[in-house]
Short mmCIF file of C-alpha atoms and ligand atoms in Angstrom, two decimals:
data_model
loop_
_atom_site.label_atom_id
_atom_site.label_comp_id
_atom_site.label_asym_id
_atom_site.label_seq_id
_atom_site.Cartn_x
_atom_site.Cartn_y
_atom_site.Cartn_z
CA MET A 1 -11.79 13.31 -27.17
CA GLY A 2 -13.23 13.71 -23.63
CA ARG A 3 -11.41 12.00 -21.03
CA VAL A 4 -11.73 7.75 -21.39
CA PHE A 5 -12.95 5.32 -18.51
CA ASN A 6 -9.40 4.31 -17.38
CA PHE A 7 -8.69 1.20 -16.11
CA SER A 8 -4.55 0.88 -15.67
CA ALA A 9 -3.37 -0.41 -12.80
CA GLY A 10 -1.20 2.42 -12.13
CA PRO A 11 -0.13 4.59 -13.49
CA SER A 12 -3.73 5.45 -12.66
CA MET A 13 -6.62 7.69 -12.45
CA LEU A 14 -6.97 10.48 -10.79
CA PRO A 15 -10.01 12.23 -9.36
CA GLU A 16 -11.03 14.74 -11.75
CA ALA A 17 -11.41 18.08 -9.36
CA VAL A 18 -7.76 17.35 -7.91
CA LEU A 19 -6.51 17.51 -12.17
CA LYS A 20 -8.89 20.78 -12.42
CA LYS A 21 -7.45 22.45 -9.30
CA ALA A 22 -3.51 21.67 -10.20
CA ALA A 23 -4.20 22.59 -13.41
CA ALA A 24 -5.46 25.64 -12.19
CA ASP A 25 -2.49 26.27 -9.90
CA MET A 26 -0.36 25.71 -12.50
CA LEU A 27 0.72 29.59 -13.51
CA ASP A 28 0.49 30.85 -9.66
CA TYR A 29 0.75 28.65 -7.13
CA ASN A 30 -1.39 30.51 -3.96
CA GLY A 31 -0.05 34.18 -5.44
CA CYS A 32 2.98 33.30 -5.16
CA GLY A 33 3.69 33.30 -8.91
CA MET A 34 4.92 30.36 -9.80
CA SER A 35 4.50 26.70 -9.85
CA VAL A 36 5.17 24.20 -7.36
CA MET A 37 7.08 22.39 -9.89
CA GLU A 38 9.84 25.63 -9.72
CA MET A 39 9.46 26.01 -5.97
CA SER A 40 12.32 25.47 -3.80
CA HIS A 41 11.41 22.85 -1.23
CA ARG A 42 12.87 25.07 1.48
CA THR A 43 10.08 27.78 1.24
CA PRO A 44 7.12 28.07 4.12
CA GLU A 45 5.64 27.57 0.99
CA TYR A 46 6.58 24.19 -0.14
CA GLU A 47 6.63 23.13 4.22
CA ALA A 48 3.16 23.60 4.39
CA ILE A 49 2.25 21.59 1.61
CA ILE A 50 4.78 18.69 2.90
CA ASN A 51 3.57 19.08 6.19
CA GLY A 52 -0.10 19.21 5.26
CA ALA A 53 -0.50 15.81 3.12
CA GLU A 54 1.56 14.20 6.47
CA ALA A 55 -0.69 15.30 8.20
CA LEU A 56 -3.83 14.34 6.37
CA LEU A 57 -2.11 10.94 6.09
CA ARG A 58 -2.15 10.58 9.58
CA GLU A 59 -5.34 11.97 10.23
CA LEU A 60 -6.87 9.38 7.44
CA MET A 61 -4.71 6.47 8.01
CA ASN A 62 -5.62 7.08 11.40
CA ILE A 63 -1.34 6.67 11.73
CA PRO A 64 0.15 6.13 15.91
CA ASP A 65 2.53 8.42 17.10
CA ASN A 66 5.14 6.00 16.86
CA TYR A 67 5.11 6.08 13.55
CA LYS A 68 6.79 8.07 11.32
CA VAL A 69 5.61 9.22 7.80
CA LEU A 70 8.47 9.34 5.22
CA PHE A 71 7.70 10.72 1.68
CA LEU A 72 10.75 8.55 -0.70
CA GLN A 73 11.84 8.39 -4.34
CA GLY A 74 12.79 5.06 -6.11
CA GLY A 75 9.24 3.23 -6.22
CA ALA A 76 7.86 0.16 -4.44
CA SER A 77 10.91 -1.32 -6.08
CA SER A 78 13.48 0.45 -4.73
CA GLN A 79 12.02 -0.52 -0.81
CA PHE A 80 12.75 -4.31 -1.57
CA ALA A 81 16.41 -3.87 -0.71
CA MET A 82 15.49 -0.50 1.90
CA ILE A 83 13.03 -3.07 3.95
CA PRO A 84 16.25 -5.90 4.33
CA LEU A 85 19.08 -3.50 4.17
CA ASN A 86 17.43 -1.45 7.05
CA LEU A 87 15.09 -4.28 9.27
CA LEU A 88 17.57 -7.23 8.82
CA LYS A 89 19.59 -7.99 12.20
CA THR A 90 19.29 -12.00 13.10
CA GLY A 91 19.42 -12.03 8.70
CA LYS A 92 16.46 -13.72 8.51
CA ALA A 93 13.06 -12.65 7.32
CA ASP A 94 9.34 -14.57 6.50
CA TYR A 95 8.39 -14.08 3.37
CA VAL A 96 4.79 -14.92 1.48
CA ILE A 97 4.64 -15.19 -2.00
CA THR A 98 1.08 -14.26 -3.95
CA GLY A 99 2.50 -13.23 -7.11
CA GLN A 100 5.33 -11.00 -8.92
CA TRP A 101 5.72 -8.75 -6.64
CA SER A 102 6.39 -10.83 -3.27
CA LYS A 103 8.82 -12.72 -5.38
CA LYS A 104 10.66 -9.66 -6.44
CA ALA A 105 10.56 -8.68 -2.88
CA ALA A 106 12.10 -11.74 -1.58
CA GLN A 107 14.51 -12.50 -4.62
CA GLU A 108 16.10 -8.77 -3.88
CA ALA A 109 15.82 -9.77 0.07
CA GLU A 110 17.67 -12.10 -0.17
CA LYS A 111 20.52 -10.39 -1.07
CA TYR A 112 21.05 -9.12 2.08
CA GLY A 113 19.96 -12.47 4.03
CA THR A 114 18.27 -15.58 4.28
CA VAL A 115 14.67 -15.65 3.23
CA ASN A 116 12.04 -18.26 4.90
CA ARG A 117 9.26 -18.53 2.22
CA VAL A 118 6.24 -19.85 3.99
CA ALA A 119 3.64 -20.49 1.41
CA SER A 120 2.98 -19.71 -2.01
CA SER A 121 0.00 -19.45 -4.39
CA ALA A 122 1.85 -20.08 -7.56
CA ASP A 123 0.95 -23.57 -8.32
CA LYS A 124 -2.10 -21.78 -9.05
CA THR A 125 -1.05 -19.32 -11.07
CA PHE A 126 -1.37 -17.05 -8.21
CA SER A 127 -5.39 -16.52 -7.97
CA TYR A 128 -5.53 -17.15 -4.04
CA ILE A 129 -3.82 -15.95 -0.81
CA PRO A 130 -3.01 -19.33 0.49
CA LYS A 131 -3.55 -20.23 3.72
CA LEU A 132 -0.81 -20.06 6.47
CA ASP A 133 0.39 -22.13 9.08
CA PRO A 134 2.19 -20.30 12.22
CA ALA A 135 4.32 -23.25 12.40
CA THR A 136 6.31 -22.36 9.22
CA PHE A 137 7.25 -19.01 10.56
CA ASP A 138 10.12 -18.59 11.94
CA PRO A 139 9.58 -16.91 15.53
CA GLU A 140 13.16 -15.10 14.96
CA ALA A 141 12.43 -13.58 11.62
CA ASP A 142 13.32 -9.73 11.81
CA TYR A 143 10.17 -9.34 10.01
CA PHE A 144 7.22 -10.98 7.84
CA HIS A 145 6.83 -9.89 4.61
CA ILE A 146 3.07 -9.90 2.71
CA THR A 147 1.79 -7.97 -0.26
CA PHE A 148 -1.47 -6.75 0.75
CA ASN A 149 -3.27 -6.38 -2.44
CA ASN A 150 -1.99 -8.35 -5.19
CA THR A 151 -2.52 -5.49 -8.23
CA ILE A 152 -1.18 -8.27 -11.08
CA TYR A 153 -3.32 -11.36 -10.02
CA GLY A 154 -6.46 -9.70 -8.55
CA THR A 155 -6.07 -10.91 -4.96
CA ARG A 156 -6.05 -9.67 -1.14
CA TYR A 157 -5.62 -10.82 2.30
CA THR A 158 -8.95 -10.63 3.92
CA LYS A 159 -6.99 -11.83 7.17
CA LEU A 160 -4.02 -10.97 8.49
CA PRO A 161 -1.46 -13.83 9.40
CA ASP A 162 -0.41 -13.84 13.34
CA THR A 163 2.97 -13.33 13.63
CA GLY A 164 3.37 -12.90 17.12
CA ASN A 165 6.58 -10.06 17.63
CA VAL A 166 7.37 -10.52 14.51
CA PRO A 167 6.44 -7.24 12.97
CA ILE A 168 4.18 -7.44 9.69
CA VAL A 169 5.79 -5.47 7.02
CA ALA A 170 3.54 -5.04 3.83
CA ASP A 171 2.87 -3.33 0.20
CA ILE A 172 0.03 -1.55 0.30
CA SER A 173 0.99 0.20 -3.25
CA SER A 174 -2.77 -1.11 -4.60
CA ASN A 175 -5.07 -0.85 -1.99
CA ALA A 176 -3.84 1.81 0.49
CA LEU A 177 -6.58 4.15 0.78
CA SER A 178 -9.00 1.84 -0.32
CA GLU A 179 -10.20 0.26 3.07
CA PRO A 180 -9.19 1.45 6.52
CA ILE A 181 -5.57 -0.43 7.46
CA ASP A 182 -5.00 -1.01 11.56
CA VAL A 183 -1.81 0.76 11.25
CA SER A 184 -1.01 -0.32 14.19
CA LYS A 185 -0.62 -4.11 13.48
CA PHE A 186 1.97 -3.59 11.43
CA GLY A 187 6.23 -2.43 11.26
CA MET A 188 5.65 -0.99 8.33
CA LEU A 189 3.66 -0.27 5.40
CA TYR A 190 5.16 1.01 1.93
CA ALA A 191 3.32 1.87 -1.32
CA GLY A 192 4.40 3.65 -4.57
CA ALA A 193 1.62 6.35 -5.04
CA GLN A 194 0.72 5.86 -8.95
CA LYS A 195 -2.13 3.33 -8.23
CA ASN A 196 -3.90 5.13 -5.80
CA MET A 197 -2.53 8.12 -3.84
CA GLY A 198 -1.14 10.46 -6.62
CA PRO A 199 1.19 10.78 -9.32
CA ALA A 200 4.71 8.22 -9.99
CA GLY A 201 7.97 9.84 -8.03
CA VAL A 202 6.68 9.82 -4.53
CA THR A 203 6.41 6.53 -1.77
CA VAL A 204 4.98 6.11 0.74
CA VAL A 205 6.39 4.08 3.82
CA ILE A 206 5.04 3.64 7.46
CA ILE A 207 7.18 2.88 9.78
CA ARG A 208 7.47 2.04 13.75
CA GLU A 209 10.17 4.04 14.97
CA ASP A 210 11.81 1.46 16.78
CA LEU A 211 12.89 -0.04 13.05
CA ILE A 212 14.79 2.95 12.22
CA GLY A 213 18.08 3.18 12.83
CA HIS A 214 19.33 -0.06 12.57
CA ALA A 215 20.84 -0.18 8.81
CA LYS A 216 23.39 -2.74 8.29
CA GLU A 217 26.47 -1.56 7.25
CA GLY A 218 27.65 0.33 4.11
CA THR A 219 23.69 1.15 2.97
CA PRO A 220 23.75 3.81 0.96
CA THR A 221 22.72 7.29 2.65
CA MET A 222 19.56 7.42 0.54
CA PHE A 223 18.51 3.73 1.64
CA ASP A 224 18.65 4.55 4.73
CA TYR A 225 15.46 5.22 7.00
CA GLN A 226 16.88 7.17 9.65
CA ILE A 227 18.10 9.80 7.46
CA HIS A 228 14.71 10.29 5.89
CA ALA A 229 13.34 9.60 8.98
CA ASP A 230 15.96 12.92 10.85
CA ASN A 231 15.20 15.26 8.00
CA GLY A 232 11.29 14.52 7.67
CA SER A 233 11.73 13.62 4.29
CA MET A 234 13.84 16.26 2.91
CA TYR A 235 17.49 15.10 3.23
CA ASN A 236 17.28 15.62 -0.88
CA THR A 237 15.02 16.81 -2.95
CA PRO A 238 11.46 15.75 -2.35
CA PRO A 239 9.53 14.63 -4.84
CA THR A 240 7.74 18.08 -4.89
CA TYR A 241 5.57 18.14 -7.00
CA ALA A 242 4.10 14.30 -6.96
CA ILE A 243 3.46 15.54 -2.67
CA TYR A 244 1.57 18.51 -3.61
CA ILE A 245 -0.88 16.21 -5.59
CA LEU A 246 -0.94 13.16 -3.21
CA LYS A 247 -1.88 16.35 -0.55
CA MET A 248 -4.65 17.48 -3.05
CA VAL A 249 -5.26 13.66 -3.32
CA LEU A 250 -6.11 13.28 0.31
CA GLU A 251 -8.11 16.19 0.82
CA TRP A 252 -10.88 14.94 -1.81
CA LEU A 253 -11.27 12.25 0.10
CA LYS A 254 -11.05 13.66 3.46
CA GLU A 255 -14.12 15.70 1.85
CA LEU A 256 -15.55 12.64 0.13
CA GLY A 257 -15.98 11.25 3.89
CA GLY A 258 -12.69 9.37 4.44
CA ILE A 259 -11.45 6.27 4.22
CA ASP A 260 -15.08 4.08 5.64
CA ALA A 261 -16.88 5.58 3.20
CA MET A 262 -14.34 5.16 0.18
CA HIS A 263 -14.67 1.44 1.40
CA GLU A 264 -18.20 1.81 0.98
CA ILE A 265 -18.24 3.14 -2.52
CA ASN A 266 -15.12 0.57 -3.08
CA LYS A 267 -17.28 -2.64 -2.22
CA LYS A 268 -20.19 -1.80 -4.12
CA LYS A 269 -18.12 -0.79 -7.19
CA ALA A 270 -16.34 -4.47 -7.09
CA ALA A 271 -19.42 -6.09 -6.05
CA ILE A 272 -21.43 -4.63 -9.54
CA LEU A 273 -18.56 -6.29 -11.43
CA TYR A 274 -18.02 -9.24 -9.92
CA ASP A 275 -21.77 -9.71 -9.77
CA PHE A 276 -22.25 -9.69 -13.48
CA LEU A 277 -18.71 -11.90 -13.60
CA ASP A 278 -20.93 -13.98 -11.66
CA SER A 279 -23.31 -14.47 -13.95
CA SER A 280 -22.00 -13.85 -17.11
CA LYS A 281 -21.90 -17.08 -19.60
CA MET A 282 -18.93 -14.98 -21.40
CA PHE A 283 -16.69 -13.59 -18.49
CA ARG A 284 -15.53 -14.66 -15.57
CA GLY A 285 -13.27 -13.44 -12.65
CA THR A 286 -10.01 -15.59 -12.16
CA VAL A 287 -9.92 -15.67 -8.66
CA VAL A 288 -11.25 -17.37 -6.17
CA LYS A 289 -13.85 -16.16 -4.61
CA GLU A 290 -13.14 -15.31 -0.52
CA ASP A 291 -9.85 -13.58 -1.83
CA ARG A 292 -10.84 -10.89 -4.56
CA SER A 293 -9.37 -7.67 -4.57
CA LEU A 294 -11.80 -4.74 -4.30
CA MET A 295 -8.85 -2.47 -6.58
CA ASN A 296 -7.60 -5.25 -9.63
CA VAL A 297 -10.52 -7.89 -10.88
CA PRO A 298 -8.99 -9.80 -13.99
CA PHE A 299 -10.96 -11.78 -16.12
CA VAL A 300 -10.53 -13.17 -19.07
CA THR A 301 -13.41 -15.85 -21.94
CA ASP A 302 -12.96 -18.91 -23.22
CA SER A 303 -11.00 -17.70 -26.26
CA ASP A 304 -8.28 -15.57 -26.61
CA GLU A 305 -9.00 -14.26 -30.23
CA LEU A 306 -12.26 -12.73 -28.14
CA ASN A 307 -10.49 -11.17 -25.00
CA ALA A 308 -8.50 -9.31 -27.79
CA LYS A 309 -12.28 -8.19 -29.39
CA PHE A 310 -13.90 -7.29 -26.77
CA ILE A 311 -10.31 -5.02 -25.58
CA LYS A 312 -10.19 -3.44 -28.82
CA GLU A 313 -14.15 -3.19 -28.85
CA ALA A 314 -13.60 -0.87 -25.41
CA LYS A 315 -10.91 1.12 -26.08
CA ALA A 316 -13.17 2.65 -28.71
CA ALA A 317 -16.55 3.23 -26.82
CA GLY A 318 -13.56 4.50 -23.94
CA PHE A 319 -12.64 2.17 -21.57
CA VAL A 320 -9.22 1.94 -21.77
CA ASN A 321 -6.06 -0.10 -20.82
CA LEU A 322 -8.17 -3.39 -20.06
CA LYS A 323 -5.56 -5.66 -20.87
CA GLY A 324 -4.68 -8.28 -18.51
CA HIS A 325 -1.36 -9.13 -16.95
CA ARG A 326 0.96 -10.36 -19.76
CA THR A 327 1.16 -13.64 -17.42
CA VAL A 328 -2.09 -14.06 -16.63
CA GLY A 329 -3.62 -12.52 -20.29
CA GLY A 330 -6.85 -11.80 -20.99
CA MET A 331 -8.55 -8.72 -19.42
CA ARG A 332 -8.35 -6.53 -15.53
CA ALA A 333 -10.22 -3.58 -14.37
CA SER A 334 -8.48 -1.89 -12.09
CA ILE A 335 -10.54 -0.17 -10.19
CA TYR A 336 -8.99 2.29 -8.22
CA ASN A 337 -9.93 5.61 -5.52
CA ALA A 338 -10.86 7.75 -8.61
CA MET A 339 -13.00 5.76 -10.41
CA PRO A 340 -16.22 6.74 -9.89
CA VAL A 341 -19.12 4.00 -9.43
CA GLU A 342 -20.49 5.31 -12.79
CA GLY A 343 -17.28 4.25 -15.15
CA VAL A 344 -18.19 0.01 -13.43
CA GLU A 345 -21.58 0.54 -14.21
CA ALA A 346 -21.03 2.07 -17.96
CA LEU A 347 -18.33 -0.94 -18.05
CA VAL A 348 -20.97 -3.69 -16.68
CA ALA A 349 -23.69 -2.02 -19.78
CA PHE A 350 -20.72 -2.81 -22.41
CA MET A 351 -19.89 -6.00 -21.69
CA LYS A 352 -23.89 -6.99 -21.09
CA GLU A 353 -24.26 -6.29 -24.58
CA PHE A 354 -20.69 -7.17 -25.73
CA GLU A 355 -21.33 -10.74 -25.21
CA LYS A 356 -25.70 -10.57 -26.31
CA ASN A 357 -23.53 -9.16 -29.61
CA ASN A 358 -20.83 -12.24 -30.07
C1 PLP B 401 2.87 -1.79 -9.06
C2 PLP B 401 3.33 -2.18 -8.08
C3 PLP B 401 4.57 -1.95 -7.29
C4 PLP B 401 5.96 -1.54 -8.18
O1 PLP B 401 5.98 -0.65 -7.85
P1 PLP B 401 7.17 0.36 -8.32
O2 PLP B 401 6.83 2.24 -7.61
O3 PLP B 401 7.18 0.62 -9.91
O4 PLP B 401 8.40 0.17 -8.22
C5 PLP B 401 5.10 -3.21 -6.39
N1 PLP B 401 3.73 -3.70 -5.48
C6 PLP B 401 2.92 -3.72 -6.00
C7 PLP B 401 2.19 -4.23 -5.09
C8 PLP B 401 2.40 -2.48 -7.05
O5 PLP B 401 1.42 -3.01 -7.11
#
């Protein structure tokens, strides 16, 4: 079997060029006579990789100098604890609840402080981003947490809340590198890499320097941003191979024209799919139009049976991982950076054919 069109929400597709390069490098990286996997992280060769990854990320995302870039482990889920452990001072934080991930983030923060849930879209299965009223924000909160793109429900913020001096902390696991993000508007951004940046195993944290160095007493060493910042993400062994792949993904992105160019392609891909969903008599999107994600596109038919039939036949035709999250049902097509336009066009052609035949 050749390569399929993989619509997985994560881990997800990687650019084929990156996988080929990794394959070519596998036994002998750059004349070192070994794989990157076998290499000490305390070597000049590896330092060039991790420093190169950071430099490229800074360049592509336009990260200001007063922000640290950290390559951590433990996934975005560990950040749910690291954030309150490091950022709480008054002990209070604001959270917007737009899905499972923000729910989990808020629950974890509650172990360490007081969480003010400023708004939620739970009433309509998280199919929209709630309108935010600054009167409900706590002006004394240590930070304001949002999930920028909601991987499971397929919503995204198009406008940031006005939080005044309260730093915004955003989970960008599923939209990092997909669209321009003005880093200076945030106190901190974080992402598990396995959606849009690279393989599972590395978690990227971009944090304003003044937010570092305030970890709660008793914070585990590995959960203290200061430790990682002071040691260039090498306090212990970093996820070396995942960072190496991330670096190649960033090189691929740069060659393609950077994040602005990628954003244009992503808008085009999303439009192909949403335009079809809006015109179809069988399929429909589940999210209000104005909050639709460019990355994760949930859709349904009116029948569970038809959904199951579609997923099965799509899989046989080479369109895999289209089953929706268990809390939404139906289908979800994740169309991250590595999904080519042709993949979305082919999916829509398949959906049209399915609609005609059923
Ligand atoms: C996948 C995902 C997570 C969880 O990431 P892990 O790296 O598995 O912990 C958190 N937030 C969002 C938005 C995600 O898409």
